Amino acid sequence: MSVKKLVAGNWKMNGVSADLDQIRAIASASRGYEDVDVALCVPTILIDRAARAVPGFSIGGQDVHHAEKGAHTGCTSALMLLDAGASLTLVGHSERRDAQRESDAEVKAKAEAALSVGLNAIVCVGESLDIRELGSAVETVMGQLDGSLPRSLEGEAELAIAYEPIWAIGTGKIPTAPDIAQMHAAIRRKLRERYGSAGAGIRILYGGSVKASNAKEIFTIADVDGALVGGASLNVEDFIPIVAAASGR
Ligand code: 13P
């Protein structure tokens, strides 16, 4: 099943007011590629300003708390993200699974919290280099999905999966095309098992060192429905060629 590709940028802990110009430039250039969904996941504190700067363009968060509200100092609820102007959020990025010790169960609760208020959620999974070298990458990622996928897909909000091998993030290394194809096919099978026919329409993004120079090839791989882009999403010159590649241009 061919779906509209999604190219989402993850700005991580980058971006202050001065960078709103980059966001404006990216949003404006993205309008030339209506066959691709484009989004930028920015630091929480920038969401409101970014969303106001680029009405109609998708701005997202990078994490969300699983609870609706309450005594959770420093945390942000799904409703708060939505209220600030976000339309999506990442959950379970490997940098958070590692540094904040987020478990699969927490990631699942976060995804459910996001979807329940109408916020699209991108659930991130991916193996370490040790696991890849041991030959257990697919098994490990399937385990992460078993624990992290939301129970159901009720409501309007959309779930997407980002496969990001940890060893490919920020390193310039990427898996071989057959390895990406094998993983995305396994993820697709899992989504169909879990959600039936709805699993066929869930977008599976690849992330990890996606650049203008490798995007075209990555987007030709079966079941790669887009990309989650870190470093190359920080400026319009690097990011838009990736959007163009998703558009087949
Ligand atoms: P890079 O594109 O910088 O490798 O980062 C990938 C990533 O972690 C996106 O979430």
Tab-separated table of C-alpha atoms and ligand atoms in Angstrom:
chain	number	residue	atom	x	y	z
A	1	MET	CA	0.000	0.000	0.000
A	2	SER	CA	1.451	3.322	-0.991
A	3	VAL	CA	0.891	6.160	1.467
A	4	LYS	CA	1.813	9.815	1.409
A	5	LYS	CA	5.327	10.121	2.771
A	6	LEU	CA	6.051	11.972	5.988
A	7	VAL	CA	9.350	13.760	6.496
A	8	ALA	CA	9.679	14.942	10.081
A	9	GLY	CA	12.578	16.904	11.466
A	10	ASN	CA	13.691	16.359	15.051
A	11	TRP	CA	15.451	19.486	16.245
A	12	LYS	CA	16.401	17.832	19.566
A	13	MET	CA	17.826	20.468	21.977
A	14	ASN	CA	18.409	23.052	19.262
A	15	GLY	CA	16.450	26.180	18.468
A	16	VAL	CA	15.811	29.616	19.975
A	17	SER	CA	13.846	32.629	18.731
A	18	ALA	CA	16.484	33.470	16.145
A	19	ASP	CA	15.831	30.116	14.479
A	20	LEU	CA	12.191	30.893	13.748
A	21	ASP	CA	13.430	32.248	10.427
A	22	GLN	CA	14.688	28.757	9.513
A	23	ILE	CA	11.303	27.304	10.476
A	24	ARG	CA	9.576	29.899	8.293
A	25	ALA	CA	11.897	29.093	5.399
A	26	ILE	CA	11.312	25.342	5.775
A	27	ALA	CA	7.530	25.773	5.989
A	28	SER	CA	7.507	28.024	2.967
A	29	ALA	CA	9.704	25.749	0.831
A	30	SER	CA	7.634	22.708	1.894
A	31	ARG	CA	4.606	24.219	0.205
A	32	GLY	CA	6.189	23.252	-3.098
A	33	TYR	CA	5.827	19.570	-2.155
A	34	GLU	CA	2.165	18.994	-1.462
A	35	ASP	CA	2.535	15.266	-2.044
A	36	VAL	CA	4.701	15.004	1.107
A	37	ASP	CA	3.704	15.694	4.721
A	38	VAL	CA	6.411	17.742	6.410
A	39	ALA	CA	6.730	18.440	10.129
A	40	LEU	CA	9.263	19.830	12.587
A	41	CYS	CA	9.498	18.560	16.161
A	42	VAL	CA	11.007	21.423	18.095
A	43	PRO	CA	11.903	22.023	21.756
A	44	THR	CA	8.764	22.322	23.902
A	45	ILE	CA	9.412	25.931	24.729
A	46	LEU	CA	9.579	26.875	21.053
A	47	ILE	CA	6.335	25.129	20.010
A	48	ASP	CA	4.011	28.059	20.637
A	49	ARG	CA	6.191	30.583	18.808
A	50	ALA	CA	6.903	28.161	15.953
A	51	ALA	CA	3.219	27.290	15.504
A	52	ARG	CA	2.299	30.982	15.408
A	53	ALA	CA	5.108	31.711	12.948
A	54	VAL	CA	3.967	29.079	10.431
A	55	PRO	CA	0.189	28.626	10.549
A	56	GLY	CA	-0.923	25.481	8.760
A	57	PHE	CA	2.498	23.841	8.978
A	58	SER	CA	2.887	20.858	11.341
A	59	ILE	CA	4.853	21.581	14.484
A	60	GLY	CA	5.469	18.776	16.945
A	61	GLY	CA	6.894	18.030	20.355
A	62	GLN	CA	9.711	15.593	21.098
A	63	ASP	CA	8.215	13.962	24.170
A	64	VAL	CA	5.044	14.020	26.244
A	65	HIS	CA	4.094	12.944	29.760
A	66	HIS	CA	1.682	10.033	30.026
A	67	ALA	CA	-0.526	11.634	32.662
A	68	GLU	CA	-3.304	14.089	31.897
A	69	LYS	CA	-2.135	16.576	34.547
A	70	GLY	CA	-0.927	16.734	38.100
A	71	ALA	CA	2.198	16.706	40.237
A	72	HIS	CA	4.849	16.088	37.573
A	73	THR	CA	7.358	18.903	37.903
A	74	GLY	CA	8.894	20.016	34.642
A	75	CYS	CA	6.753	17.765	32.461
A	76	THR	CA	4.375	18.566	29.610
A	77	SER	CA	1.025	16.878	29.006
A	78	ALA	CA	-0.451	15.998	25.646
A	79	LEU	CA	-3.147	18.614	26.081
A	80	MET	CA	-0.486	21.243	26.778
A	81	LEU	CA	1.342	20.354	23.556
A	82	LEU	CA	-1.906	20.572	21.631
A	83	ASP	CA	-2.805	23.844	23.340
A	84	ALA	CA	0.584	25.291	22.388
A	85	GLY	CA	-0.087	24.486	18.730
A	86	ALA	CA	1.527	21.090	18.232
A	87	SER	CA	-0.193	18.522	16.030
A	88	LEU	CA	2.160	15.628	16.738
A	89	THR	CA	4.806	14.377	19.119
A	90	LEU	CA	7.659	11.909	19.138
A	91	VAL	CA	7.631	9.306	21.891
A	92	GLY	CA	10.349	6.880	22.924
A	93	HIS	CA	13.249	8.442	21.061
A	94	SER	CA	16.372	6.410	21.822
A	95	GLU	CA	18.023	9.449	23.413
A	96	ARG	CA	15.188	9.502	25.950
A	97	ARG	CA	15.005	5.729	26.337
A	98	ASP	CA	18.707	5.947	27.214
A	99	ALA	CA	19.196	9.202	29.160
A	100	GLN	CA	15.763	9.284	30.844
A	101	ARG	CA	15.598	5.486	31.188
A	102	GLU	CA	12.198	5.353	29.501
A	103	SER	CA	10.745	1.864	29.375
A	104	ASP	CA	8.558	0.380	26.647
A	105	ALA	CA	5.594	0.570	29.021
A	106	GLU	CA	6.139	4.292	29.538
A	107	VAL	CA	6.498	4.870	25.812
A	108	LYS	CA	3.223	3.039	25.255
A	109	ALA	CA	1.469	5.156	27.900
A	110	LYS	CA	2.859	8.317	26.293
A	111	ALA	CA	1.662	7.265	22.836
A	112	GLU	CA	-1.786	6.506	24.229
A	113	ALA	CA	-1.876	9.869	26.042
A	114	ALA	CA	-1.016	11.693	22.825
A	115	LEU	CA	-3.522	9.838	20.640
A	116	SER	CA	-6.279	10.223	23.235
A	117	VAL	CA	-6.253	14.029	22.877
A	118	GLY	CA	-5.902	13.996	19.101
A	119	LEU	CA	-2.151	14.470	18.897
A	120	ASN	CA	-0.429	12.313	16.263
A	121	ALA	CA	2.303	10.148	17.767
A	122	ILE	CA	5.528	8.844	16.274
A	123	VAL	CA	6.758	5.862	18.310
A	124	CYS	CA	10.532	5.485	17.934
A	125	VAL	CA	12.324	2.139	18.094
A	126	GLY	CA	15.783	0.932	17.128
A	127	GLU	CA	18.621	-1.361	18.134
A	128	SER	CA	22.121	-0.692	19.474
A	129	LEU	CA	25.243	-1.658	17.552
A	130	ASP	CA	25.877	-4.616	19.890
A	131	ILE	CA	22.431	-5.999	19.148
A	132	ARG	CA	22.875	-5.481	15.404
A	133	GLU	CA	26.223	-7.301	15.515
A	134	LEU	CA	24.710	-10.126	17.538
A	135	GLY	CA	22.160	-10.612	14.752
A	136	SER	CA	19.192	-9.838	17.023
A	137	ALA	CA	18.127	-6.462	15.609
A	138	VAL	CA	14.735	-7.571	14.262
A	139	GLU	CA	13.892	-9.571	17.386
A	140	THR	CA	14.847	-6.616	19.611
A	141	VAL	CA	12.814	-4.078	17.665
A	142	MET	CA	9.814	-6.452	17.622
A	143	GLY	CA	10.111	-6.672	21.395
A	144	GLN	CA	10.200	-2.879	21.659
A	145	LEU	CA	7.065	-2.669	19.529
A	146	ASP	CA	5.274	-5.322	21.584
A	147	GLY	CA	5.855	-3.168	24.650
A	148	SER	CA	5.490	0.313	23.144
A	149	LEU	CA	2.593	0.174	20.700
A	150	PRO	CA	-0.656	1.751	21.874
A	151	ARG	CA	-3.469	-0.660	22.645
A	152	SER	CA	-5.779	0.622	19.946
A	153	LEU	CA	-6.034	3.180	17.186
A	154	GLU	CA	-9.362	4.678	18.077
A	155	GLY	CA	-9.943	8.303	17.218
A	156	GLU	CA	-8.688	10.622	14.539
A	157	ALA	CA	-5.058	10.941	15.589
A	158	GLU	CA	-2.478	9.090	13.571
A	159	LEU	CA	0.189	6.695	14.761
A	160	ALA	CA	3.514	6.405	12.931
A	161	ILE	CA	6.609	4.362	13.715
A	162	ALA	CA	10.184	5.575	13.335
A	163	TYR	CA	12.849	2.905	12.988
A	164	GLU	CA	16.067	4.546	14.110
A	165	PRO	CA	19.047	2.255	14.665
A	166	ILE	CA	20.914	3.901	17.548
A	167	TRP	CA	24.274	3.372	15.874
A	168	ALA	CA	23.094	5.299	12.797
A	169	ILE	CA	22.012	8.413	14.719
A	170	GLY	CA	24.411	11.297	14.137
A	171	THR	CA	27.173	8.988	12.931
A	172	GLY	CA	26.885	9.189	9.159
A	173	LYS	CA	26.418	5.395	9.108
A	174	ILE	CA	23.253	3.811	7.787
A	175	PRO	CA	22.131	0.187	7.487
A	176	THR	CA	22.279	-1.451	4.077
A	177	ALA	CA	19.136	-1.173	1.961
A	178	PRO	CA	18.331	-4.903	2.485
A	179	ASP	CA	18.677	-4.444	6.258
A	180	ILE	CA	16.300	-1.453	6.229
A	181	ALA	CA	13.883	-3.408	4.003
A	182	GLN	CA	13.990	-6.428	6.307
A	183	MET	CA	13.282	-4.313	9.396
A	184	HIS	CA	10.493	-2.282	7.817
A	185	ALA	CA	8.835	-5.456	6.504
A	186	ALA	CA	8.965	-6.973	9.986
A	187	ILE	CA	7.494	-3.794	11.476
A	188	ARG	CA	4.718	-3.862	8.858
A	189	ARG	CA	3.894	-7.490	9.740
A	190	LYS	CA	3.736	-6.563	13.409
A	191	LEU	CA	1.423	-3.618	12.711
A	192	ARG	CA	-0.927	-5.812	10.669
A	193	GLU	CA	-0.934	-8.453	13.384
A	194	ARG	CA	-1.731	-5.826	15.962
A	195	TYR	CA	-4.179	-3.565	14.149
A	196	GLY	CA	-5.453	-5.625	11.224
A	197	SER	CA	-5.994	-3.770	7.973
A	198	ALA	CA	-5.378	-0.403	9.686
A	199	GLY	CA	-1.796	-1.586	10.200
A	200	ALA	CA	-1.225	-1.348	6.454
A	201	GLY	CA	-1.717	2.421	6.489
A	202	ILE	CA	0.537	3.262	9.437
A	203	ARG	CA	3.588	5.130	8.207
A	204	ILE	CA	6.967	3.616	9.006
A	205	LEU	CA	9.754	6.191	8.904
A	206	TYR	CA	13.460	5.488	8.730
A	207	GLY	CA	15.744	7.669	10.861
A	208	GLY	CA	19.500	7.859	11.403
A	209	SER	CA	21.908	9.941	9.297
A	210	VAL	CA	19.350	10.713	6.587
A	211	LYS	CA	20.876	13.307	4.262
A	212	ALA	CA	20.171	14.732	0.833
A	213	SER	CA	22.821	12.349	-0.522
A	214	ASN	CA	21.180	9.122	0.699
A	215	ALA	CA	17.486	10.068	0.936
A	216	LYS	CA	16.548	9.099	-2.611
A	217	GLU	CA	17.808	5.555	-2.194
A	218	ILE	CA	16.231	5.170	1.245
A	219	PHE	CA	12.826	6.288	-0.080
A	220	THR	CA	12.858	3.623	-2.784
A	221	ILE	CA	12.964	0.842	-0.175
A	222	ALA	CA	9.659	-0.986	0.326
A	223	ASP	CA	7.694	0.080	3.399
A	224	VAL	CA	9.801	3.212	3.956
A	225	ASP	CA	7.024	5.783	4.237
A	226	GLY	CA	9.164	8.731	5.185
A	227	ALA	CA	12.049	9.827	7.370
A	228	LEU	CA	12.793	11.196	10.802
A	229	VAL	CA	15.690	13.582	10.323
A	230	GLY	CA	17.939	15.032	13.021
A	231	GLY	CA	20.952	17.147	12.049
A	232	ALA	CA	19.898	17.693	8.444
A	233	SER	CA	16.545	19.171	9.536
A	234	LEU	CA	18.105	22.189	11.219
A	235	ASN	CA	18.294	24.316	8.106
A	236	VAL	CA	16.345	24.712	4.925
A	237	GLU	CA	19.289	23.969	2.593
A	238	ASP	CA	19.859	20.506	4.046
A	239	PHE	CA	16.262	19.611	4.812
A	240	ILE	CA	14.317	20.525	1.695
A	241	PRO	CA	16.323	18.250	-0.635
A	242	ILE	CA	15.204	15.370	1.611
A	243	VAL	CA	11.580	16.488	1.231
A	244	ALA	CA	12.163	16.714	-2.528
A	245	ALA	CA	13.554	13.159	-2.538
A	246	ALA	CA	10.404	11.968	-0.723
A	247	SER	CA	8.414	13.606	-3.485
A	248	GLY	CA	10.406	11.652	-6.066
A	249	ARG	CA	12.090	14.802	-7.369
B	1	13P	P1	20.443	12.318	12.666
B	1	13P	O1	19.615	12.548	11.433
B	1	13P	O2	21.192	13.544	13.102
B	1	13P	O3	21.293	11.099	12.552
B	1	13P	O4	19.401	12.038	13.871
B	1	13P	C1	18.420	11.084	13.703
B	1	13P	C2	17.470	11.197	14.824
B	1	13P	O5	17.760	10.856	15.952
B	1	13P	C3	16.140	11.765	14.527
B	1	13P	O6	15.260	11.534	15.575
